[in-house]
mmCIF file of C-alpha atoms and ligand atoms in Angstrom:
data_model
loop_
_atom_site.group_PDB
_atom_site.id
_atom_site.type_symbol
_atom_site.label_atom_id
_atom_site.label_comp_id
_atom_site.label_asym_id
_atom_site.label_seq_id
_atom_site.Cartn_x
_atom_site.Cartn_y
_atom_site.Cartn_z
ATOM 1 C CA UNK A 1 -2.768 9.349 -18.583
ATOM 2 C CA UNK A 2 -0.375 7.778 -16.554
ATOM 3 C CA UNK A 3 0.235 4.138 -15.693
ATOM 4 C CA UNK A 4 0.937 3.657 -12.109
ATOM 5 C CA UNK A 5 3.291 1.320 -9.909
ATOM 6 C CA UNK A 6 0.887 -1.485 -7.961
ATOM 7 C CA UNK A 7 1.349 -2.302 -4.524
ATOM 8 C CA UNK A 8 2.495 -5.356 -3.495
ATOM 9 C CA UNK A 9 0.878 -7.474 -0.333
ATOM 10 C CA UNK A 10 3.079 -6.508 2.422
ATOM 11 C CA UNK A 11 2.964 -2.706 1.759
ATOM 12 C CA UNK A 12 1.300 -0.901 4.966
ATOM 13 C CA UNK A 13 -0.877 1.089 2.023
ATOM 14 C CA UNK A 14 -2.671 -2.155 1.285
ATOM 15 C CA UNK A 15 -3.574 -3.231 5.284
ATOM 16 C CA UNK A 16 -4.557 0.512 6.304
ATOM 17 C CA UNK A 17 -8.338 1.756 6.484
ATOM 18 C CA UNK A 18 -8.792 4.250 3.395
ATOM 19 C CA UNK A 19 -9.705 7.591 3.635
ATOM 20 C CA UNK A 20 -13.322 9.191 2.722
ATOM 21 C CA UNK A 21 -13.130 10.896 -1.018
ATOM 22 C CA UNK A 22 -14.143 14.145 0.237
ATOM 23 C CA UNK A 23 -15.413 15.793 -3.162
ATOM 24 C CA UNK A 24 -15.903 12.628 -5.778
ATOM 25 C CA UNK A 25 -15.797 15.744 -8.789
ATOM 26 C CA UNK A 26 -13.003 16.699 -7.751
ATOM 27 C CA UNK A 27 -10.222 17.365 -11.179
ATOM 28 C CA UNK A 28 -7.960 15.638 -9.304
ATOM 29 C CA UNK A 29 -10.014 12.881 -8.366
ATOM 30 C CA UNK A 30 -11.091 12.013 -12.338
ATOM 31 C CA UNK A 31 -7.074 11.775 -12.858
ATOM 32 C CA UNK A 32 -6.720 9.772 -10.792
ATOM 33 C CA UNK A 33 -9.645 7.205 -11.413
ATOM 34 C CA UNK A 34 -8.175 7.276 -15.396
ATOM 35 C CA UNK A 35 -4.860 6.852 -14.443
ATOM 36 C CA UNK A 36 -6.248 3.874 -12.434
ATOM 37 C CA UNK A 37 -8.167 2.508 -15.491
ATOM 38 C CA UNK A 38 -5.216 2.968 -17.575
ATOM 39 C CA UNK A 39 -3.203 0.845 -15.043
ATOM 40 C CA UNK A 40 -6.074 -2.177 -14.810
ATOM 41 C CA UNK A 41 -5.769 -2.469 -18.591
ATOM 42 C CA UNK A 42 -2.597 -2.236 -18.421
ATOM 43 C CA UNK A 43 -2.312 -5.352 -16.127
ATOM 44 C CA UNK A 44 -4.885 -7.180 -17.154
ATOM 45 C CA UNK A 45 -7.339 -6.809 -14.427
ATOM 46 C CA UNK A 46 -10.820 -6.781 -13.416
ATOM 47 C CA UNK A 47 -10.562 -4.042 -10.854
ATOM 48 C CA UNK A 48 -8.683 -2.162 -8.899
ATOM 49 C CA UNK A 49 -8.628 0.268 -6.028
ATOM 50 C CA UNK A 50 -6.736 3.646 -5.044
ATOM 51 C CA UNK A 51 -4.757 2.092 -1.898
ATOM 52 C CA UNK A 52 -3.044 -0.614 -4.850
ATOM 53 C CA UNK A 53 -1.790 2.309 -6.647
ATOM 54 C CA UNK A 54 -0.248 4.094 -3.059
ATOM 55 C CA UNK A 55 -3.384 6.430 -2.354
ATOM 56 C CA UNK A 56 -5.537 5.689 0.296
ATOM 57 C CA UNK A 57 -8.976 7.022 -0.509
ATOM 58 C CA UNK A 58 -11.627 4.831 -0.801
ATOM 59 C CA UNK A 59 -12.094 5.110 -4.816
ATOM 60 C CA UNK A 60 -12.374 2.025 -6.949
ATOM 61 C CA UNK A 61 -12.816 1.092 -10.890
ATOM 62 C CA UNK A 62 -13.613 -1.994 -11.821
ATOM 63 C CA UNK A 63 -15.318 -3.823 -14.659
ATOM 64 C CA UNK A 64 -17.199 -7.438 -14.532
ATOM 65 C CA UNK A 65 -16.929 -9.228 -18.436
ATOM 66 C CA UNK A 66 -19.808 -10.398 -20.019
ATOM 67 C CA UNK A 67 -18.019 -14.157 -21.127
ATOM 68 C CA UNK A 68 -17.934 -14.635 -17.708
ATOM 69 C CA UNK A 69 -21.293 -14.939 -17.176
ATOM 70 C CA UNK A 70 -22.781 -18.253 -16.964
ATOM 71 C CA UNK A 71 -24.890 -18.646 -20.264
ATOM 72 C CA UNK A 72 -26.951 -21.244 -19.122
ATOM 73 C CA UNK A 73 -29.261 -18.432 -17.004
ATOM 74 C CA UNK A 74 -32.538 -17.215 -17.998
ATOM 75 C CA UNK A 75 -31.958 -13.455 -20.253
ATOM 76 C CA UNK A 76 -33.298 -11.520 -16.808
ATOM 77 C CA UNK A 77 -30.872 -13.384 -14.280
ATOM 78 C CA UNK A 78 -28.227 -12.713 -16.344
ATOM 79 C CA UNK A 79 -27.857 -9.211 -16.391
ATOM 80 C CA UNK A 80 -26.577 -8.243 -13.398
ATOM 81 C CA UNK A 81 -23.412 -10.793 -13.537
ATOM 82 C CA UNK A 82 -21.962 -7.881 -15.884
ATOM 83 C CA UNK A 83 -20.890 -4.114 -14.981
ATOM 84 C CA UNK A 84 -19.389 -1.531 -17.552
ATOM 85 C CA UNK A 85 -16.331 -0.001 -16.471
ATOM 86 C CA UNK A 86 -17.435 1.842 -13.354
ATOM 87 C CA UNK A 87 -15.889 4.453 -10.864
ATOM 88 C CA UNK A 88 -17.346 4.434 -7.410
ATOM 89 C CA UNK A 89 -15.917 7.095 -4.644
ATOM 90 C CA UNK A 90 -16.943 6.131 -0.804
ATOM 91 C CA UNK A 91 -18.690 2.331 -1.949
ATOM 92 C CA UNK A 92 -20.704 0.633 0.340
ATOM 93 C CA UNK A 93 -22.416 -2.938 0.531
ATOM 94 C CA UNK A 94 -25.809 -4.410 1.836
ATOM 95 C CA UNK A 95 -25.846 -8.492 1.724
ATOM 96 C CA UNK A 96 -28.826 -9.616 0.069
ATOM 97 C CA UNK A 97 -28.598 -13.219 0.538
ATOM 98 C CA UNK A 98 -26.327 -15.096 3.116
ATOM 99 C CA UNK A 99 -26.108 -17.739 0.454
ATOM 100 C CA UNK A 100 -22.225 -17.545 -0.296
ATOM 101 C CA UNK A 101 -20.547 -18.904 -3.229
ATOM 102 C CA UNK A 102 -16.855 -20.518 -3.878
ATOM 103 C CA UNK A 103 -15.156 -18.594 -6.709
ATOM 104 C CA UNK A 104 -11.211 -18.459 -7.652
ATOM 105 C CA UNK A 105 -9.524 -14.877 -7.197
ATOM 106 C CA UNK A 106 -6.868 -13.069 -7.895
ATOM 107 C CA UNK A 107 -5.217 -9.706 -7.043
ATOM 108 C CA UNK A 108 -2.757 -7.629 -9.028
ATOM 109 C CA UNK A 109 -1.183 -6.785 -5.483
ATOM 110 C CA UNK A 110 -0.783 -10.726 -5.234
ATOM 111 C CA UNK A 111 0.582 -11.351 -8.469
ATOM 112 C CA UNK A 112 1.217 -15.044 -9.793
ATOM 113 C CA UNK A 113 -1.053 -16.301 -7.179
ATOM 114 C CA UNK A 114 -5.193 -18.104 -6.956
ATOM 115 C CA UNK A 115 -6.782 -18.355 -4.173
ATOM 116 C CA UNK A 116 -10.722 -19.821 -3.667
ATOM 117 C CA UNK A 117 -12.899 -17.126 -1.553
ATOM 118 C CA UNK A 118 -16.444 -17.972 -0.202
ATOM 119 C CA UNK A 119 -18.169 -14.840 -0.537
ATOM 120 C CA UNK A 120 -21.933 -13.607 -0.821
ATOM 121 C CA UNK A 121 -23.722 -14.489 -3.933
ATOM 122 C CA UNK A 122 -26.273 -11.652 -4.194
ATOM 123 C CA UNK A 123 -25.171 -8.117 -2.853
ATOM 124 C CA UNK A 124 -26.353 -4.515 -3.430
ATOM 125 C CA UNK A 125 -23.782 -1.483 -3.614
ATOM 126 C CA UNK A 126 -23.592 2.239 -3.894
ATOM 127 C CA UNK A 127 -21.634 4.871 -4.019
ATOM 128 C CA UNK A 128 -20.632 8.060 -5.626
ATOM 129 C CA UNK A 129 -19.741 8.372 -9.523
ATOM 130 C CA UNK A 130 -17.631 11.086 -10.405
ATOM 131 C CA UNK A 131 -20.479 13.743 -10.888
ATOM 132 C CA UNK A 132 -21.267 13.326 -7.466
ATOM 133 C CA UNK A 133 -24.361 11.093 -8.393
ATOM 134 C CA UNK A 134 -25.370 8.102 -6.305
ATOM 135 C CA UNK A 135 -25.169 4.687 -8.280
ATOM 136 C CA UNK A 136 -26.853 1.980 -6.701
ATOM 137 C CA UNK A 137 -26.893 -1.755 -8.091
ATOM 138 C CA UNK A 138 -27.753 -5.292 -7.525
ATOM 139 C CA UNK A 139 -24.978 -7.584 -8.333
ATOM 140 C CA UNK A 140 -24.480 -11.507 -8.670
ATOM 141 C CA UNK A 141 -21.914 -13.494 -9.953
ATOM 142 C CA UNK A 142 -18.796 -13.003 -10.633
ATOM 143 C CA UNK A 143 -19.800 -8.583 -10.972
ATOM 144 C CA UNK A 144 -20.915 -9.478 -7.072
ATOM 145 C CA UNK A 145 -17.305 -11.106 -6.451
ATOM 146 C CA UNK A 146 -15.119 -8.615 -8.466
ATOM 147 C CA UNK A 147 -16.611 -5.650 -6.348
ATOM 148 C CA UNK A 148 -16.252 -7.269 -3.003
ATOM 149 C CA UNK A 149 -12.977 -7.908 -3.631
ATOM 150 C CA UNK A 150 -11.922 -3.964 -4.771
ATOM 151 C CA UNK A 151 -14.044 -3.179 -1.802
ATOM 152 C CA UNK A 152 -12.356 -5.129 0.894
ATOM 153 C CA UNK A 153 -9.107 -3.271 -0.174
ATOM 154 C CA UNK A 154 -10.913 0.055 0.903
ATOM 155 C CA UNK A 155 -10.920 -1.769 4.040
ATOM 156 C CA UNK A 156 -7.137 -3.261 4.335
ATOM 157 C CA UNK A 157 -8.115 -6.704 3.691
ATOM 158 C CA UNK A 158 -6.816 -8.778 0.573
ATOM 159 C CA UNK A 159 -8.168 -11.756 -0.819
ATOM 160 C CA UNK A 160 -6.194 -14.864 1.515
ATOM 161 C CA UNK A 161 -7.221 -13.019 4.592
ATOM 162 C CA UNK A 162 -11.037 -13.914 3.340
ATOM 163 C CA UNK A 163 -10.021 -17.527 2.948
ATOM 164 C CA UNK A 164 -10.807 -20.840 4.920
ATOM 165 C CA UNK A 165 -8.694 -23.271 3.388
ATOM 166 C CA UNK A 166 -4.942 -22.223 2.850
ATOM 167 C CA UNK A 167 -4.434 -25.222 0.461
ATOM 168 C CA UNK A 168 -6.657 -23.360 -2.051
ATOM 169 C CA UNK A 169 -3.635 -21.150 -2.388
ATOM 170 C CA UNK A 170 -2.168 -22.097 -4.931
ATOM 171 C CA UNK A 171 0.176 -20.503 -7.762
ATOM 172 C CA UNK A 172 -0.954 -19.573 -11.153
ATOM 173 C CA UNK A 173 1.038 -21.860 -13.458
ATOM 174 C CA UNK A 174 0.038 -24.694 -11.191
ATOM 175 C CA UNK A 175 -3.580 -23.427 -11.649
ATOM 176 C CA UNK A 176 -3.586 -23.992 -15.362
ATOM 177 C CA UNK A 177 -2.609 -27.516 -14.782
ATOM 178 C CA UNK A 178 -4.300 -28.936 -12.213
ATOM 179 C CA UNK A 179 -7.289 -27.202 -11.400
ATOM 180 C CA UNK A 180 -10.881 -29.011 -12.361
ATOM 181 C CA UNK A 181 -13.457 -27.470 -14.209
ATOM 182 C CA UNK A 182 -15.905 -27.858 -11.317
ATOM 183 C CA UNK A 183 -13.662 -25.350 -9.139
ATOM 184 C CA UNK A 184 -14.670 -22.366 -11.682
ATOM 185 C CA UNK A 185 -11.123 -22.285 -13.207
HETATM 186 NI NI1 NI B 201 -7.142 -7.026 -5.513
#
């Protein structure tokens, strides 16, 4: 496996439209969805999607940790804050709730930066896995943030283009110091 070079905001790659994944079981396909994983460990993130690592197809891996759940939910809401590491090939999205929720994001094409998106709480998804099965789950949470994000770069759109409030931009290091609690830092 491979560790690949990320994208940077300003490369066309990251504002284009992605391309179908024509055969999700494709050899070449699984590679590239490792190499991918490999890379998101490798930086530390909780997704990522092809057109980050220079290939626009519309693949994504992400994974949504557990100790990011809120623990003060009942044991049946909780579930579906958290995702195993999953591969999805041609993803798509249904809003279940226009209820949206604040939440603080970041991108490993953005690096060093925070930003605070309003985005739907309570979303269902689908797409392909890499046997060419159809995965479909409901998602809330922080899982329901993470793959709206890796989703929107499928789509040429990164996280400050989904913001209201510019002054909610703010750099990392400043982050650790001055953000409050009640802002989900
Ligand atoms: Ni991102």
């Amino acid at each position: 496996m491979t560790i690949l070079k990320i994208a940077r905001m300003g490369h066309p790659v990251l504002a284009r439209r992605a391309d179908p994944v024509a055969d999700p079981t494709a050899p070449e396909i699984r590679r590239l969805a490792e190499d991918m994983i490999e890379t998101m460990i490798d930086a530390n993130g909780a997704g990522l999607a092809a057109p980050q690592v220079h290939v626009p197809l519309r693949l994504v891996v992400f994974q949504a940790p557990g100790e990011r759940a809120d623990p003060g939910l009942a044991e049946d809401e909780r579930f579906d804050h958290t995702a195993p590491l999953t591969i999805l090939a041609n993803p798509e999205i249904e809003v279940l709730s226009e209820v949206r929720e604040a939440g603080w994001e970041g991108c490993l094409s953005v690096p060093g930066l925070r930003g605070l998106v309003a985005r739907p709480a309570h979303i269902r998804y689908t797409g392909l896995t890499l046997d060419g099965a159809r995965l479909t789950r409901v998602a809330r949470g922080f899982h329901a943030r993470v793959v709206q994000h890796e989703f929107d770069h499928l789509d040429g759109m990164l996280y400050p283009q989904r913001m209201e409030d510019l002054t909610r931009l703010i750099f990392e290091s400043e982050a650790r110091h001055h953000l409050r609690r009640e802002d989900g830092a």
